[in-house]
Amino acid sequence: MRVVGHSAVVCGDKGAYGPRLLLRAARRLEATDPELARSSLVSALETALVTGRPAGVMGQVLEAAHTAPSNRAPDLLDALSLLACGRYREGVPMVRRVLTGEAAAWAHHPGLASLVSADLWDHSVHTSITEWMTRTARQSGSLTLSRLALAQTAISAVLTGDLRRAAAAITEEEAIADALADAPKMYPRVHLAAMRGRGEEAFPLLDEVQRRGRGQLLANMHWARAVLNNGLGDYSRALDAAVRGTQEAGLFLPGIILPELVEAAARCGREGLAADALESLAERTDPVETSWAQGVLASARALVTEAEADHRKGIEELERSPCAPGLARSHLRYGEWLRRRNRRRDAREQLRTAHRMLSDLGMEAFAHRAANELRATGEVVGERSGRPLDRLTMQEIHVARCVAAGETSKEVAARLFLSPRTIDAHLRRIFSKLDITSRRQLKDLPGLGQPRETVD
């Protein structure tokens, strides 16, 4: 029976197609079907990541991968081997070729491919993978692949600053998980909580993940703590989280944790640690040609070099990228740098921009930090009033969006695996919180809008 490719993820079978069985299958296939053997190795790694048990599997997979014959085109395992050895100048271009070629690796291993694509700092590649998962889930009816697609949709939305879209995708994934009597995927919730910056909501969630999580989820949790505490200005706690995150991240997450480590270390006066983290970040981003990668690197470098040119380059590069949160934070860092040099007029310009962007994005901790910096320049700053939708829960926002798009209670109920009566109860609470009385008024509510993409 040939079980390869994304079947391990789609089936969601943690027993029959577990990592150990796939590793054994790969060893037996080495002599008779090397191509299938390598596919089984990738499936073993992907399954280990999906089930939260990557420890030990990566080493076995890469060791087994070296036994394959050399007379073949480079594949995902070759790219992973280079990245694992720190050979980013060779590995990153190979990852791009593997993920964007005619026989794209993500068509068979979407979960792993979506993680590997993070090393490219290229939103278009990650979007292509997510769109493929969405289409395939619709065509196949696979709820497991739908959940993976929704989780990656949420991650993409968080990184580009569309927090409402992220919340809608998370709500839909949770509804499917509940219908399957399974636990929801936690890592998108962790990312959203960190970016929102509401400590009273985020810290209990992160504490729960720390108690129950493992593997990559714990690494995501440390990243989230670093982001949240950097936003709150608690740099010592951010530093502790970022250091632990880089130690536990393995191959797939250090890239996004390192910028948080650079910022926290620089703010804590740990110049050597900040410089080392910057060097590691540069090794990963120098081979990447995207504005996102170069903007993140320049903005992080500015914290170490204290050079105004680096601040400016970070902003210029990120303006050409989809990373709105990174751009807003770069304006904030530049404004803070200018204020500490008593260039108050220039500082106010950058800090106003940062405060407006961060508030519009819903990044509350960083927006509050920008407001405090503005006040330090002598400017009177009123906290921007909360938007009506901020009163709604994630599920209420999703219900409101569906109804505003013209869906009936029955249609929304089918989408969220709930009863029409439950949807009507949600609508009554939505109407009360928003001080409206009809579905028609939802259509005219500013900022509601449909997420750009969901999984049906």
Coordinates of C-alpha atoms in Angstrom, one line a residue, residues 163-432:
L163 CA -6.0 40.4 12.7
R164 CA -9.7 40.2 12.1
R165 CA -9.1 37.8 9.2
A166 CA -6.9 35.7 11.5
A167 CA -9.6 35.6 14.1
A168 CA -12.2 34.5 11.6
A169 CA -10.0 31.6 10.4
I170 CA -9.2 30.6 13.9
T171 CA -12.9 30.5 14.8
E172 CA -13.7 28.3 11.8
E173 CA -10.8 25.9 12.6
E174 CA -12.0 25.6 16.2
A175 CA -15.6 24.9 15.0
I176 CA -14.3 22.0 12.8
A177 CA -12.2 20.7 15.7
D178 CA -15.1 20.8 18.0
A179 CA -17.2 18.9 15.5
L180 CA -14.5 16.2 15.3
A181 CA -14.2 16.1 19.1
D182 CA -10.6 17.2 18.8
A183 CA -8.6 20.0 20.3
P184 CA -8.2 23.1 18.2
K185 CA -4.8 24.1 16.8
M186 CA -3.2 26.3 19.4
Y187 CA -0.3 28.0 17.4
P188 CA -2.5 30.4 15.4
R189 CA -4.2 31.5 18.7
V190 CA -0.8 32.0 20.2
H191 CA 0.4 34.2 17.3
L192 CA -2.8 36.3 17.3
A193 CA -2.7 36.8 21.1
A194 CA 0.9 38.0 20.9
M195 CA 0.2 40.5 18.1
R196 CA -2.9 41.9 19.7
G197 CA -0.9 42.6 22.8
R198 CA -3.7 42.2 25.3
G199 CA -1.9 40.9 28.3
E200 CA -5.0 40.0 30.3
E201 CA -6.0 37.7 27.4
A202 CA -2.7 36.5 26.2
F203 CA -0.8 35.5 29.4
P204 CA -3.4 32.9 30.5
L205 CA -3.4 31.4 27.1
L206 CA 0.4 31.3 27.0
D207 CA 0.5 29.8 30.5
E208 CA -1.9 27.0 29.4
V209 CA 0.3 26.3 26.4
Q210 CA 3.4 26.2 28.5
R211 CA 1.8 23.6 30.9
R212 CA 0.4 21.4 28.1
G213 CA 2.4 22.1 25.0
R214 CA 5.4 20.4 23.5
G215 CA 7.8 20.6 20.6
Q216 CA 7.1 23.3 18.0
L217 CA 4.1 24.6 20.0
L218 CA 6.4 25.5 22.9
A219 CA 8.7 27.3 20.6
N220 CA 5.8 29.3 19.2
M221 CA 4.8 30.1 22.8
H222 CA 8.2 31.5 23.6
W223 CA 8.1 33.6 20.4
A224 CA 4.7 34.9 21.4
R225 CA 6.0 35.8 24.9
A226 CA 8.9 37.7 23.4
V227 CA 6.7 39.7 21.0
L228 CA 4.1 40.4 23.8
N229 CA 6.7 41.5 26.3
N230 CA 8.6 43.6 23.7
G231 CA 5.3 45.4 23.1
L232 CA 4.7 45.9 26.8
G233 CA 8.2 47.2 27.2
D234 CA 9.2 44.4 29.6
Y235 CA 12.4 43.7 27.9
S236 CA 14.0 41.4 30.5
R237 CA 11.1 38.9 30.2
A238 CA 11.1 39.3 26.4
L239 CA 14.8 38.4 26.4
D240 CA 14.3 35.3 28.5
A241 CA 11.5 34.1 26.2
A242 CA 13.5 34.8 23.0
V243 CA 16.6 33.0 24.3
R244 CA 14.5 30.0 25.3
G245 CA 12.7 30.1 22.0
T246 CA 15.9 30.0 19.9
Q247 CA 17.1 27.1 22.0
E248 CA 13.9 25.1 21.4
A249 CA 13.0 26.2 17.9
G250 CA 15.0 23.6 16.0
L251 CA 15.2 24.2 12.3
F252 CA 11.9 26.0 11.6
L253 CA 11.4 28.9 13.9
P254 CA 14.6 30.7 14.7
G255 CA 14.2 33.2 11.8
I256 CA 11.1 34.9 13.3
I257 CA 12.4 34.7 16.9
L258 CA 15.8 36.3 16.2
P259 CA 14.5 39.8 15.6
E260 CA 12.7 39.7 18.9
L261 CA 16.0 38.5 20.6
V262 CA 17.9 41.4 19.0
E263 CA 15.4 44.0 20.2
A264 CA 15.2 42.6 23.7
A265 CA 18.9 42.1 24.1
A266 CA 19.6 45.6 22.8
R267 CA 17.1 47.2 25.2
C268 CA 18.6 45.3 28.1
G269 CA 22.1 46.5 27.3
R270 CA 23.3 43.0 26.3
E271 CA 25.3 44.3 23.3
G272 CA 27.2 41.0 22.7
L273 CA 24.1 38.9 22.7
A274 CA 22.3 41.4 20.4
A275 CA 25.2 41.3 18.0
D276 CA 25.4 37.5 18.0
A277 CA 21.6 37.3 17.3
L278 CA 21.9 39.9 14.5
E279 CA 24.7 37.8 12.9
S280 CA 22.5 34.7 13.0
L281 CA 19.6 36.7 11.5
A282 CA 21.9 38.0 8.8
E283 CA 23.0 34.5 7.9
R284 CA 19.4 33.6 7.3
T285 CA 18.3 36.7 5.5
D286 CA 21.3 37.7 3.4
P287 CA 20.6 35.0 0.8
V288 CA 16.9 36.1 0.6
E289 CA 16.1 38.9 -1.9
T290 CA 12.7 39.9 -0.6
S291 CA 12.0 43.3 0.8
W292 CA 10.5 41.6 3.9
A293 CA 13.8 39.9 4.7
Q294 CA 16.0 42.9 4.0
G295 CA 13.6 45.2 5.9
V296 CA 13.6 43.0 9.0
L297 CA 17.4 42.7 8.9
A298 CA 18.0 46.4 8.5
S299 CA 15.5 47.3 11.2
A300 CA 17.2 44.8 13.6
R301 CA 20.7 46.0 12.6
A302 CA 19.7 49.6 13.6
L303 CA 19.2 48.4 17.1
V304 CA 22.8 47.3 17.3
T305 CA 24.6 49.8 15.1
E306 CA 22.5 52.9 16.2
A307 CA 22.9 54.0 12.6
E308 CA 20.1 56.2 11.2
A309 CA 20.7 54.8 7.7
D310 CA 19.7 51.3 9.0
H311 CA 16.5 52.7 10.5
R312 CA 15.7 54.4 7.2
K313 CA 16.5 51.3 5.1
G314 CA 14.4 49.1 7.3
I315 CA 11.4 51.4 6.7
E316 CA 12.0 51.7 3.0
E317 CA 12.3 48.0 2.5
L318 CA 9.3 47.1 4.6
E319 CA 7.1 49.7 2.8
R320 CA 7.5 47.4 -0.3
S321 CA 6.6 44.3 1.7
P322 CA 3.2 42.9 3.0
C323 CA 4.5 43.0 6.6
A324 CA 2.5 45.9 8.0
P325 CA 3.3 45.0 11.6
G326 CA 7.0 45.0 10.9
L327 CA 6.8 48.4 9.2
A328 CA 4.8 49.9 12.0
R329 CA 7.3 48.7 14.6
S330 CA 10.2 50.0 12.4
H331 CA 8.6 53.5 12.6
L332 CA 8.3 53.1 16.3
R333 CA 12.0 52.1 16.8
Y334 CA 13.1 55.0 14.6
G335 CA 11.0 57.4 16.5
E336 CA 12.4 56.2 19.8
W337 CA 15.9 56.5 18.5
L338 CA 15.2 60.1 17.3
R339 CA 13.7 61.1 20.6
R340 CA 16.7 59.9 22.6
R341 CA 18.8 62.2 20.4
N342 CA 16.6 65.2 21.3
R343 CA 15.3 65.4 17.7
R344 CA 11.8 65.8 18.9
R345 CA 10.2 67.2 15.8
D346 CA 11.5 64.3 13.7
A347 CA 10.7 61.8 16.4
R348 CA 7.0 63.0 16.6
E349 CA 6.6 62.4 12.9
Q350 CA 7.8 58.8 13.1
L351 CA 5.9 58.1 16.4
R352 CA 2.6 59.6 15.1
T353 CA 2.9 57.3 12.1
A354 CA 3.7 54.3 14.3
H355 CA 0.9 55.1 16.7
R356 CA -1.7 55.4 13.9
M357 CA -0.6 52.2 12.1
L358 CA -0.4 50.2 15.3
S359 CA -3.7 51.4 16.5
D360 CA -5.3 50.7 13.1
L361 CA -3.8 47.2 13.1
G362 CA -5.1 46.4 16.6
M363 CA -1.6 45.9 18.0
E364 CA -2.5 47.4 21.4
A365 CA 0.7 46.8 23.4
F366 CA 2.9 48.4 20.7
A367 CA 0.4 51.2 20.1
H368 CA 0.4 52.0 23.9
R369 CA 4.3 52.0 23.7
A370 CA 4.1 54.5 20.8
A371 CA 1.7 56.7 22.7
N372 CA 4.0 56.8 25.7
E373 CA 6.9 57.8 23.5
L374 CA 4.9 60.5 21.9
R375 CA 4.0 61.9 25.4
A376 CA 7.7 61.9 26.2
T377 CA 8.2 64.3 23.3
G378 CA 5.7 66.7 25.0
E379 CA 2.8 65.9 22.7
V380 CA -0.7 65.3 24.1
V381 CA -1.9 61.9 23.1
G382 CA -5.3 60.5 23.6
E383 CA -5.6 56.7 23.4
R384 CA -7.6 56.0 20.2
S385 CA -11.1 54.9 21.0
G386 CA -11.8 51.2 20.6
R387 CA -13.5 50.1 17.4
P388 CA -17.0 48.6 17.8
L389 CA -15.8 45.2 16.5
D390 CA -13.4 45.0 19.4
R391 CA -16.3 44.3 21.7
L392 CA -17.0 41.0 19.8
T393 CA -15.5 37.6 20.4
M394 CA -13.6 35.9 17.6
Q395 CA -16.7 33.7 16.9
E396 CA -19.1 36.6 17.0
I397 CA -16.9 38.5 14.5
H398 CA -17.0 35.5 12.1
V399 CA -20.8 35.1 12.5
A400 CA -21.2 38.8 11.8
R401 CA -19.1 38.7 8.7
C402 CA -21.0 35.7 7.3
V403 CA -24.4 37.3 8.0
A404 CA -23.2 40.6 6.5
A405 CA -22.2 38.7 3.4
G406 CA -25.8 37.5 3.0
E407 CA -25.6 34.1 4.5
T408 CA -28.7 32.7 6.4
S409 CA -28.5 31.4 9.9
K410 CA -28.8 27.9 8.5
E411 CA -25.9 28.5 6.2
V412 CA -23.7 30.0 8.9
A413 CA -24.6 27.1 11.2
A414 CA -23.5 24.6 8.6
R415 CA -20.2 26.4 8.1
L416 CA -19.5 26.5 11.9
F417 CA -21.0 23.1 12.8
L418 CA -23.5 24.7 15.1
S419 CA -27.3 24.8 15.2
P420 CA -29.3 27.7 13.6
R421 CA -30.6 28.5 17.1
T422 CA -27.1 29.0 18.4
I423 CA -26.3 31.3 15.5
D424 CA -29.4 33.3 16.2
A425 CA -28.3 33.6 19.9
H426 CA -24.9 34.9 18.7
L427 CA -26.7 37.4 16.5
R428 CA -28.7 38.7 19.4
R429 CA -25.5 39.3 21.4
I430 CA -23.9 40.9 18.4
F431 CA -26.8 43.3 17.9
S432 CA -26.7 44.2 21.6

